C-alpha positions as semicolon CSV with decimal commas, in nm:
position;residue;x (nm);y (nm);z (nm)
1;M;9,993;9,637;9,727
2;R;10,309;9,501;9,603
3;F;10,495;9,774;9,799
4;Y;10,363;9,623;10,115
5;G;10,456;9,267;10,028
6;F;10,103;9,127;9,974
7;A;10,026;8,851;9,711
8;A;9,713;8,890;9,509
9;N;9,563;8,576;9,686
10;E;9,600;8,753;10,035
11;I;9,386;9,042;9,932
12;L;9,125;8,859;9,717
13;D;9,020;8,485;9,713
14;S;8,723;8,283;9,623
15;T;8,547;8,385;9,966
16;V;8,604;8,756;9,898
17;P;8,628;8,810;9,521
18;F;8,592;9,182;9,521
19;L;8,761;9,480;9,705
20;D;8,579;9,635;10,000
21;D;8,396;9,964;9,907
22;D;8,444;10,125;10,237
23;L;8,790;10,024;10,357
24;D;9,133;10,021;10,189
25;P;9,273;9,660;10,110
26;K;9,547;9,673;10,377
27;T;9,299;9,738;10,647
28;V;9,062;9,470;10,528
29;W;9,347;9,228;10,520
30;A;9,448;9,323;10,877
31;L;9,081;9,277;11,003
32;R;9,069;8,924;10,847
33;N;9,399;8,825;11,005
34;L;9,353;8,978;11,358
35;H;9,544;8,673;11,496
36;L;9,857;8,835;11,369
37;F;9,807;9,155;11,566
38;P;9,882;9,356;11,778
39;V;10,230;9,426;11,639
40;E;10,489;9,545;11,891
41;I;10,635;9,852;11,724
42;N;10,967;9,825;11,912
43;K;11,040;9,470;11,808
44;A;10,858;9,409;11,468
45;E;11,044;9,355;11,154
46;Y;11,008;9,592;10,858
47;R;10,800;9,367;10,648
48;M;10,539;9,318;10,935
49;L;10,534;9,696;10,996
50;L;10,441;9,746;10,633
51;R;10,134;9,532;10,675
52;V;10,005;9,743;10,969
53;P;9,721;9,981;10,858
54;G;9,841;10,349;10,886
55;I;10,211;10,252;10,845
56;G;10,352;10,311;10,494
57;Q;10,714;10,256;10,355
58;Q;10,845;10,583;10,475
59;S;10,700;10,548;10,827
60;A;10,827;10,185;10,844
61;R;11,181;10,285;10,756
62;K;11,173;10,578;11,009
63;I;11,052;10,339;11,283
64;I;11,331;10,103;11,223
65;T;11,597;10,368;11,218
66;S;11,455;10,548;11,527
67;R;11,444;10,219;11,735
68;R;11,823;10,229;11,725
69;W;11,835;10,524;11,975
70;G;11,552;10,401;12,208
71;W;11,196;10,282;12,266
72;L;10,919;10,442;12,062
73;G;10,585;10,550;12,211
74;F;10,272;10,659;12,049
75;T;10,365;11,018;12,048
76;E;10,688;10,947;11,858
77;L;10,493;10,730;11,611
78;K;10,260;11,014;11,531
79;K;10,560;11,257;11,481
80;L;10,718;10,999;11,238
81;G;10,414;11,000;11,019
82;V;10,206;10,705;11,132
83;V;9,826;10,746;11,072
84;M;9,724;10,668;11,430
85;K;9,348;10,673;11,342
86;R;9,406;10,346;11,157
87;A;9,716;10,201;11,332
88;R;9,584;10,238;11,687
89;Y;9,382;9,913;11,682
90;F;9,669;9,697;11,534
91;I;9,981;9,808;11,747
92;T;10,141;9,821;12,083
93;C;10,425;10,031;12,210
94;Q;10,621;9,871;12,499
95;G;10,329;9,629;12,562
96;S;10,072;9,899;12,594
97;F;9,767;9,947;12,365
98;L;9,647;10,291;12,271
99;E;9,304;10,123;12,212
100;K;9,258;9,768;12,271
101;I;8,967;9,618;12,064
102;D;8,990;9,266;11,939
103;N;8,667;9,240;11,765
104;E;8,670;9,276;11,389
105;E;8,318;9,432;11,366
106;T;8,393;9,687;11,639
107;I;8,720;9,789;11,470
108;R;8,552;9,815;11,141
109;S;8,274;10,037;11,275
110;C;8,526;10,262;11,448
111;L;8,727;10,299;11,118
112;L;8,423;10,373;10,921
113;R;8,293;10,622;11,176
114;D;8,636;10,802;11,149
115;E;8,606;10,792;10,757
116;G;8,244;10,929;10,783
117;K;8,365;11,228;10,976
118;K;8,632;11,291;10,721
119;Q;8,374;11,261;10,439
120;E;8,133;11,502;10,625
121;L;8,413;11,766;10,647
122;A;8,515;11,723;10,291
123;Y;8,176;11,796;10,158
124;E;8,052;12,070;10,390
125;Q;7,915;12,366;10,190
126;L;8,055;12,702;10,334
127;P;7,792;12,977;10,351
128;L;7,850;13,291;10,135
129;N;7,806;13,634;10,280
130;L;7,664;13,820;9,985
131;E;7,658;14,149;10,181
132;A;8,033;14,138;10,217
133;G;8,087;14,247;9,863
134;L;8,082;13,911;9,683
135;V;7,940;13,911;9,330
136;Q;7,595;13,764;9,282
137;S;7,525;13,568;8,965
């Protein structure tokens, strides 16, 4: 979290003493601080870009560099390596939202739904065709 400029008391405090099991700390922080979002990609400073879920150090640097040559849209952000599944709820490009949801619980459920799909795909058992010459044990 130090790479993103967070202090320990921003992530955990007396009201939230443990990390969330379902979402990463950066996303949980963003959900608790929705008043700071959305962030306008074409105007935000580097330190604020780092706090947007789905934008890492490398992507933030690329965004800052790319803005010198023109306005960035959602397509360009994806090409720069921004994880749009997470960032889409917290950013605007030229004042436009990719998906405008300003309710913490709705955003959380959308993010968890996306994570659930990823988990489903990761653990799917592929069928074996034993008649195709695979060795049986």
